[in-house]
CSV table of C-alpha atoms in Angstrom, one decimal:
chain,number,residue,atom,x,y,z
A,1,MET,CA,-10.3,-21.9,12.4
A,2,LYS,CA,-11.9,-20.7,8.9
A,3,VAL,CA,-11.8,-17.0,8.5
A,4,LEU,CA,-13.5,-15.4,5.4
A,5,GLY,CA,-11.6,-12.0,4.5
A,6,ILE,CA,-13.1,-9.3,2.4
A,7,GLU,CA,-11.0,-6.6,0.8
A,8,SER,CA,-12.7,-3.7,-0.8
A,9,SER,CA,-10.5,-0.6,-0.2
A,10,CYS,CA,-10.1,0.3,-3.7
A,11,ASP,CA,-10.8,-1.3,-7.1
A,12,GLU,CA,-10.1,-4.8,-6.4
A,13,CYS,CA,-13.2,-6.6,-5.3
A,14,ALA,CA,-11.6,-9.6,-3.3
A,15,ALA,CA,-12.4,-12.6,-1.1
A,16,ALA,CA,-10.7,-15.3,0.6
A,17,VAL,CA,-10.9,-18.3,3.1
A,18,VAL,CA,-7.8,-18.8,5.3
A,19,GLU,CA,-7.5,-21.3,7.8
A,20,ASP,CA,-5.5,-20.8,11.2
A,21,GLY,CA,-3.8,-17.5,9.7
A,22,LYS,CA,-1.7,-19.3,7.3
A,23,LYS,CA,-3.4,-22.0,4.8
A,24,ILE,CA,-5.2,-20.0,2.0
A,25,LEU,CA,-8.2,-22.4,0.9
A,26,SER,CA,-9.4,-20.0,-1.6
A,27,ASN,CA,-8.3,-16.4,-2.8
A,28,VAL,CA,-10.6,-14.5,-5.5
A,29,VAL,CA,-9.9,-11.2,-7.0
A,30,ALA,CA,-12.3,-9.6,-9.4
A,31,THR,CA,-10.2,-6.8,-10.9
A,32,GLN,CA,-12.1,-3.5,-12.2
A,33,ILE,CA,-9.0,-2.6,-14.4
A,34,PRO,CA,-10.7,-2.5,-17.5
A,35,PHE,CA,-13.4,-0.2,-16.0
A,36,HIS,CA,-10.7,2.6,-15.0
A,37,GLU,CA,-7.9,2.3,-17.6
A,38,ILE,CA,-10.0,4.5,-20.0
A,39,TYR,CA,-9.5,7.2,-17.4
A,40,ASN,CA,-5.7,6.2,-16.3
A,41,GLY,CA,-6.9,5.9,-12.9
A,42,VAL,CA,-9.5,4.6,-10.6
A,43,VAL,CA,-12.8,6.6,-10.5
A,44,PRO,CA,-14.2,6.1,-7.0
A,45,GLU,CA,-17.8,6.2,-8.1
A,46,ILE,CA,-17.5,3.5,-10.6
A,47,ALA,CA,-15.4,1.6,-8.0
A,48,SER,CA,-18.1,1.4,-5.2
A,49,ARG,CA,-20.8,0.5,-7.9
A,50,MET,CA,-18.9,-2.2,-9.1
A,51,HIS,CA,-18.1,-3.5,-5.7
A,52,THR,CA,-21.7,-3.3,-4.7
A,53,GLU,CA,-22.7,-5.7,-7.9
A,54,TRP,CA,-19.7,-8.1,-7.5
A,55,ILE,CA,-19.4,-8.5,-3.9
A,56,SER,CA,-22.0,-11.4,-3.4
A,57,GLY,CA,-21.0,-13.4,-6.1
A,58,VAL,CA,-17.1,-13.0,-5.2
A,59,VAL,CA,-17.7,-14.4,-1.8
A,60,LYS,CA,-19.9,-17.2,-3.1
A,61,THR,CA,-16.7,-18.0,-5.4
A,62,ALA,CA,-14.2,-17.8,-2.4
A,63,LEU,CA,-16.6,-20.1,-0.4
A,64,SER,CA,-16.9,-22.6,-3.1
A,65,ASP,CA,-13.5,-22.5,-4.0
A,66,ALA,CA,-12.7,-23.3,-0.5
A,67,GLY,CA,-15.1,-26.3,-0.2
A,68,CYS,CA,-17.1,-24.6,2.3
A,69,ARG,CA,-20.7,-23.6,3.2
A,70,PRO,CA,-21.4,-20.3,4.9
A,71,GLU,CA,-22.0,-22.2,8.2
A,72,ASP,CA,-18.5,-23.8,8.0
A,73,ILE,CA,-16.9,-20.1,8.5
A,74,ASP,CA,-15.8,-19.5,12.0
A,75,ALA,CA,-15.3,-15.7,11.7
A,76,VAL,CA,-15.5,-13.0,9.1
A,77,SER,CA,-12.6,-10.2,8.7
A,78,ALA,CA,-12.9,-7.2,6.3
A,79,THR,CA,-11.2,-4.0,5.6
A,80,ALA,CA,-12.2,-1.0,7.2
A,81,GLN,CA,-9.5,1.4,6.5
A,82,PRO,CA,-7.7,3.4,4.8
A,83,GLY,CA,-9.0,3.5,1.0
A,84,LEU,CA,-11.7,5.0,-0.8
A,85,LEU,CA,-14.8,5.3,1.5
A,86,GLY,CA,-17.5,4.3,-0.5
A,87,SER,CA,-15.4,1.1,-1.8
A,88,LEU,CA,-14.6,0.4,1.9
A,89,LEU,CA,-18.2,0.5,3.1
A,90,VAL,CA,-19.7,-1.9,0.4
A,91,GLY,CA,-17.3,-4.7,1.7
A,92,LEU,CA,-17.2,-3.7,5.6
A,93,SER,CA,-21.0,-3.9,5.5
A,94,PHE,CA,-21.3,-7.2,3.6
A,95,GLY,CA,-18.8,-8.7,6.1
A,96,LYS,CA,-20.7,-7.3,9.1
A,97,ALA,CA,-24.1,-8.5,7.9
A,98,PHE,CA,-22.6,-12.1,6.6
A,99,ALA,CA,-21.2,-12.5,10.2
A,100,TYR,CA,-24.1,-11.2,12.0
A,101,SER,CA,-26.4,-13.5,10.2
A,102,LEU,CA,-24.5,-16.6,11.0
A,103,ASP,CA,-23.9,-15.3,14.6
A,104,LYS,CA,-19.9,-15.3,13.7
A,105,PRO,CA,-17.3,-13.0,15.3
A,106,PHE,CA,-16.3,-10.2,13.1
A,107,ILE,CA,-13.2,-8.4,12.7
A,108,ALA,CA,-12.5,-5.1,11.0
A,109,VAL,CA,-8.5,-4.7,9.9
A,110,ASP,CA,-6.4,-1.9,8.7
A,111,HIS,CA,-5.4,-2.4,4.9
A,112,MET,CA,-2.0,-1.5,5.3
A,113,LEU,CA,-1.4,-3.9,8.3
A,114,ALA,CA,-2.8,-6.6,6.0
A,115,HIS,CA,-0.3,-5.8,3.1
A,116,LEU,CA,2.3,-6.2,6.1
A,117,TYR,CA,0.9,-9.5,7.1
A,118,ALA,CA,1.0,-11.0,3.4
A,119,PRO,CA,4.5,-12.3,3.4
A,120,MET,CA,3.8,-14.0,6.7
A,121,LEU,CA,1.0,-16.0,4.9
A,122,SER,CA,3.8,-18.3,3.7
A,123,GLU,CA,7.0,-17.0,6.1
A,124,GLN,CA,7.7,-17.1,9.5
A,125,VAL,CA,9.0,-13.8,10.9
A,126,ASP,CA,10.1,-13.0,14.1
A,127,TYR,CA,9.7,-9.4,15.4
A,128,PRO,CA,10.8,-6.7,15.5
A,129,PHE,CA,11.5,-5.9,11.9
A,130,LEU,CA,11.7,-3.1,9.3
A,131,GLY,CA,8.3,-2.9,7.3
A,132,LEU,CA,8.3,-1.3,3.8
A,133,LEU,CA,4.7,-0.3,2.9
A,134,VAL,CA,4.6,0.6,-0.5
A,135,SER,CA,1.4,1.3,-2.6
A,136,GLY,CA,-0.6,4.1,-4.6
A,137,GLY,CA,-1.7,5.8,-1.6
A,138,HIS,CA,1.2,5.0,0.9
A,139,SER,CA,5.1,5.2,1.1
A,140,ILE,CA,5.8,4.0,4.8
A,141,ILE,CA,9.1,3.1,6.5
A,142,CYS,CA,8.2,1.6,10.0
A,143,ARG,CA,9.5,-0.4,13.0
A,144,VAL,CA,7.1,-3.4,13.6
A,145,ASP,CA,7.0,-4.7,16.7
A,146,ASP,CA,3.8,-7.1,16.8
A,147,PHE,CA,1.1,-7.6,13.9
A,148,ASP,CA,-0.7,-4.6,14.8
A,149,SER,CA,2.0,-2.4,16.4
A,150,ILE,CA,4.0,-0.3,14.0
A,151,THR,CA,5.9,2.9,14.6
A,152,VAL,CA,6.2,5.2,11.6
A,153,LEU,CA,9.8,6.1,11.0
A,154,GLY,CA,9.2,7.7,7.7
A,155,THR,CA,6.5,8.5,5.2
A,156,THR,CA,6.1,10.6,2.1
A,157,ILE,CA,5.8,14.5,2.4
A,158,ASP,CA,3.9,14.7,-0.7
A,159,ASP,CA,3.2,11.9,-3.5
A,160,ALA,CA,3.2,8.3,-3.0
A,161,VAL,CA,5.5,6.1,-4.7
A,162,GLY,CA,2.8,4.0,-6.5
A,163,GLU,CA,1.0,7.6,-7.4
A,164,ALA,CA,4.3,8.7,-8.8
A,165,PHE,CA,4.3,5.8,-11.0
A,166,ASP,CA,0.7,6.4,-12.1
A,167,LYS,CA,1.1,9.8,-13.1
A,168,VAL,CA,4.3,9.3,-15.1
A,169,ALA,CA,2.7,6.4,-17.1
A,170,LYS,CA,-0.5,8.6,-17.6
A,171,PHE,CA,1.2,11.3,-19.1
A,172,TYR,CA,3.6,9.2,-21.4
A,173,GLY,CA,0.5,6.7,-22.2
A,174,PHE,CA,2.4,3.6,-21.2
A,175,GLY,CA,-0.9,2.1,-19.8
A,176,TYR,CA,-2.8,1.5,-16.6
A,177,PRO,CA,-1.8,0.5,-14.1
A,178,GLY,CA,1.3,2.8,-14.3
A,179,GLY,CA,3.5,0.5,-12.1
A,180,VAL,CA,3.3,-2.6,-14.2
A,181,TYR,CA,3.8,-0.9,-17.6
A,182,ILE,CA,6.7,1.1,-16.2
A,183,ASP,CA,8.2,-2.0,-14.6
A,184,ARG,CA,7.8,-3.8,-18.1
A,185,HIS,CA,9.2,-1.3,-20.1
A,186,ALA,CA,12.1,-0.6,-17.9
A,187,LYS,CA,13.5,-4.2,-18.7
A,188,ARG,CA,14.3,-3.2,-22.1
A,189,GLY,CA,15.7,0.2,-21.4
A,190,ASP,CA,18.9,2.2,-20.2
A,191,SER,CA,18.2,3.3,-16.6
A,192,ASN,CA,21.3,5.8,-17.0
A,193,ALA,CA,19.8,7.4,-20.2
A,194,PHE,CA,18.3,10.2,-17.9
A,195,LYS,CA,20.0,11.2,-14.5
A,196,PHE,CA,17.0,12.4,-12.5
A,197,PRO,CA,17.4,14.1,-9.2
A,198,MET,CA,17.3,13.0,-6.0
A,199,PRO,CA,15.1,15.0,-3.3
A,200,ASN,CA,17.5,16.8,-0.9
A,201,LEU,CA,15.5,16.6,2.4
A,202,TYR,CA,16.4,18.0,5.7
A,203,LYS,CA,18.3,15.8,8.2
A,204,GLY,CA,16.7,15.1,11.4
A,205,GLU,CA,13.3,14.6,11.5
A,206,HIS,CA,12.9,14.0,7.7
A,207,ARG,CA,16.0,11.3,7.7
A,208,TYR,CA,13.7,8.7,6.7
A,209,ASP,CA,11.1,10.7,4.6
A,210,VAL,CA,10.6,10.3,0.8
A,211,SER,CA,9.5,12.7,-1.7
A,212,TYR,CA,8.0,12.1,-5.2
A,213,SER,CA,6.6,15.5,-6.4
A,214,GLY,CA,10.2,16.8,-7.5
A,215,LEU,CA,10.8,13.8,-9.4
A,216,LYS,CA,7.5,13.5,-11.2
A,217,THR,CA,7.9,17.4,-12.4
A,218,ALA,CA,11.6,16.6,-13.8
A,219,VAL,CA,10.0,13.5,-15.7
A,220,ILE,CA,7.2,15.1,-17.0
A,221,ASN,CA,8.0,18.7,-17.5
A,222,GLN,CA,12.0,18.9,-17.5
A,223,ILE,CA,13.2,15.7,-18.9
A,224,GLU,CA,15.3,17.3,-21.4
A,225,GLN,CA,17.4,18.9,-18.9
A,226,PHE,CA,18.4,15.4,-17.4
A,227,ARG,CA,19.1,13.4,-20.8
A,228,GLN,CA,22.6,11.9,-20.8
A,229,LEU,CA,25.1,11.2,-23.7
A,230,ASP,CA,25.2,7.6,-24.9
A,231,GLU,CA,28.6,5.7,-25.5
A,232,GLN,CA,28.9,7.4,-29.1
A,233,GLY,CA,28.6,10.6,-27.3
A,234,GLN,CA,25.1,11.2,-28.7
A,235,PRO,CA,22.0,12.4,-26.6
A,236,ALA,CA,20.3,9.1,-25.2
A,237,ALA,CA,17.1,8.1,-27.1
A,238,MET,CA,13.9,9.5,-25.9
A,239,SER,CA,12.0,6.3,-25.8
A,240,PRO,CA,9.7,5.0,-23.6
A,241,GLU,CA,12.0,2.2,-22.5
A,242,ASN,CA,14.7,4.7,-21.5
A,243,ILE,CA,12.2,7.0,-19.7
A,244,ALA,CA,10.7,4.2,-17.7
A,245,ALA,CA,14.1,2.6,-16.8
A,246,SER,CA,15.5,6.0,-15.4
A,247,PHE,CA,12.4,6.8,-13.6
A,248,GLN,CA,12.0,3.6,-11.9
A,249,LYS,CA,15.7,3.5,-10.9
A,250,THR,CA,15.5,7.1,-9.3
A,251,ALA,CA,12.2,6.4,-7.5
A,252,ILE,CA,13.1,3.1,-6.0
A,253,ASP,CA,16.6,4.6,-5.1
A,254,ILE,CA,14.7,7.3,-3.1
A,255,LEU,CA,12.7,4.5,-1.0
A,256,LEU,CA,16.1,2.3,-0.6
A,257,ARG,CA,18.1,5.5,0.4
A,258,SER,CA,15.8,6.1,3.4
A,259,LEU,CA,15.3,2.4,4.1
A,260,TYR,CA,18.9,2.0,4.4
A,261,ARG,CA,19.1,4.5,6.8
A,262,ALA,CA,16.6,3.0,9.0
A,263,VAL,CA,18.5,0.0,8.9
A,264,GLU,CA,21.8,1.7,10.1
A,265,ASP,CA,20.2,3.4,12.6
A,266,THR,CA,17.9,0.7,14.4
A,267,GLY,CA,20.3,-2.3,13.7
A,268,LEU,CA,17.3,-4.3,12.7
A,269,THR,CA,18.3,-6.5,9.7
A,270,THR,CA,14.8,-8.1,8.7
A,271,VAL,CA,13.0,-6.1,6.0
A,272,VAL,CA,9.1,-7.3,5.1
A,273,ALA,CA,7.8,-5.4,2.3
A,274,GLY,CA,4.0,-4.9,1.3
A,275,GLY,CA,1.8,-3.3,-1.2
A,276,GLY,CA,1.4,-3.0,-5.0
A,277,VAL,CA,5.0,-1.5,-5.5
A,278,ALA,CA,6.2,-4.5,-3.5
A,279,ALA,CA,6.1,-6.7,-7.0
A,280,ASN,CA,8.5,-4.1,-8.8
A,281,SER,CA,11.1,-5.9,-10.2
A,282,TYR,CA,13.9,-3.6,-9.5
A,283,LEU,CA,13.0,-3.2,-5.8
A,284,ARG,CA,13.3,-6.9,-5.3
A,285,HIS,CA,16.4,-7.2,-7.2
A,286,CYS,CA,18.1,-4.4,-5.1
A,287,LEU,CA,16.9,-5.9,-1.9
A,288,VAL,CA,17.9,-9.3,-2.8
A,289,GLU,CA,21.4,-8.2,-3.4
A,290,ARG,CA,21.8,-6.9,0.2
A,291,HIS,CA,23.2,-10.3,1.6
A,292,ASP,CA,23.4,-8.5,4.9
A,293,LEU,CA,19.6,-8.4,5.2
A,294,ARG,CA,16.7,-10.8,5.3
A,295,CYS,CA,14.2,-9.3,2.8
A,296,LEU,CA,10.7,-10.9,2.7
A,297,PHE,CA,8.2,-10.3,0.0
A,298,PRO,CA,4.7,-11.5,-0.6
A,299,PRO,CA,4.2,-13.9,-3.4
A,300,LEU,CA,3.2,-11.8,-6.5
A,301,ASP,CA,-0.5,-12.3,-6.6
A,302,LEU,CA,-0.5,-11.1,-3.0
A,303,CYS,CA,1.3,-7.7,-3.5
A,304,GLY,CA,-2.2,-6.3,-4.8
A,305,ASP,CA,-5.1,-6.1,-2.8
A,306,ASN,CA,-6.5,-9.4,-1.9
A,307,GLY,CA,-8.7,-11.1,0.6
A,308,ALA,CA,-6.3,-13.6,1.8
A,309,MET,CA,-4.0,-11.1,3.8
A,310,VAL,CA,-7.3,-9.5,5.4
A,311,ALA,CA,-8.4,-12.9,6.4
A,312,GLY,CA,-5.0,-13.8,7.7
A,313,LEU,CA,-4.6,-10.8,9.7
A,314,GLY,CA,-8.2,-11.1,10.9
A,315,TYR,CA,-7.2,-14.5,12.5
A,316,LYS,CA,-4.4,-12.9,14.6
A,317,TYR,CA,-6.9,-10.5,16.2
A,318,LEU,CA,-9.4,-13.3,16.9
A,319,ASP,CA,-6.7,-15.7,18.3
A,320,ARG,CA,-6.0,-12.8,20.8
A,321,GLY,CA,-9.7,-12.8,21.7
A,322,ASP,CA,-10.6,-9.4,20.0
A,323,ARG,CA,-13.8,-8.6,18.3
A,324,SER,CA,-15.1,-5.7,16.5
A,325,PRO,CA,-18.4,-4.1,17.4
A,326,TRP,CA,-21.1,-3.9,15.1
A,327,THR,CA,-21.0,-0.3,15.1
A,328,VAL,CA,-17.4,-0.1,13.5
A,329,THR,CA,-17.2,1.9,10.5
A,330,ALA,CA,-14.9,2.8,7.4
A,331,SER,CA,-12.1,5.5,7.3
A,332,ALA,CA,-10.8,6.8,4.3
A,333,ARG,CA,-7.3,7.8,6.4
A,334,VAL,CA,-5.2,6.7,9.3
A,335,LYS,CA,-3.7,9.4,11.4
A,336,ALA,CA,-1.3,6.7,12.8
A,337,PHE,CA,0.4,6.5,9.4
A,338,LYS,CA,2.2,9.8,10.2
A,339,ARG,CA,5.8,10.0,11.5
A,340,ARG,CA,6.3,9.8,15.3
A,341,TYR,CA,8.9,11.6,17.1
A,342,PRO,CA,10.8,10.9,20.4
C-alpha cells in the first residue's frame, strides 16, 4: 500500500510517499527558514501563506520522485494536530481534497505521534517503551503501548525545550533555528564555563516534569552569576561557544534527569526519541552512553517535520481498518498531551 503523507503543522511544507509503512519512496521538504529567520522565529501568517503557495508543487514533486501517478496512491494521510492552525488547515484541506477526488481513503494523524513513529520507519520496536518527544512546542516523556496509545508521564510546566533553545539563540544572535546554531557553537565551547541551575521541581506528581523558564532567565538575564573560573583561576570567557555549550548541557540534562527517573520507575529499557531536538548531538551522545538502554533516534533528516512519518503512521491506521471522516478538522493543541495521574 502506497500512502501519500502531507505535513504542514508549522513552517515546513512536506510530502512523501511511503510503501507499507516502512519503505520511503520519496520525501520532499520545502523549508521556509529563509522567510522566518529575519524575525528569529516563525510568523504564523507567513507560514500559512507559503504553505498555500507551495503545497501543490511539493506534492507533485513527491509523486514524481516516487515514480507514481496520483491514481497509483492507495491512501492519503495528513497532519491534523497539533500546530499552527492556519498551516495545519492548508495541508489537511489539500490532503482531503486529493483523496476525495480520487475516491481514496483518508487518515488525519497527530503530529507528535508521527514524530514518535519516525524511528520505526527503519527500526523494529516492540511495545511498550518510553517515548521522548522533544521539539519547539513540546517536551513529553511518555509510556507508549501502541502506535496510537501513549500515557504522558511528564511534560513541561512552562517552556518547551526547543522553545528555550530558540529564545536563547535569539537573545545572543546565534542564528535561526536556534537549536542548530547552539549545537554547532557548543561543539567548540566549554560546557563547564557556566554552571546554570537545574529546576528543583516538587516530588510526586512533578517527578517526570521539566521546566525551562528558570534556565532561560539565568542564561539571558543573570549569566554573570553563574560564570566559573578556568584552569588559570580566571573567569571563563563570555564567548558564544561557552554560553551555548553550558546552556545546552543544562537543558539536555534537565530532560535526561526526568527520563532516567521514568526508566527507573517503569522498568522499561527501550527509549524512542522524536522531534526536532532529537537531532541534538549532546542528547544523542548521552543516551548512546547508557549501555543498559536501547535508545532509538530517527535519522537526522526525519527529526524535523516531514511527510514520511505522517505517511508511515497513516498506514498503521489504514492497516487496522480506520478511516477519518471528511468532516475532520485541525486543532492547534492536544489535551491528551498533559500528565495523567493514577
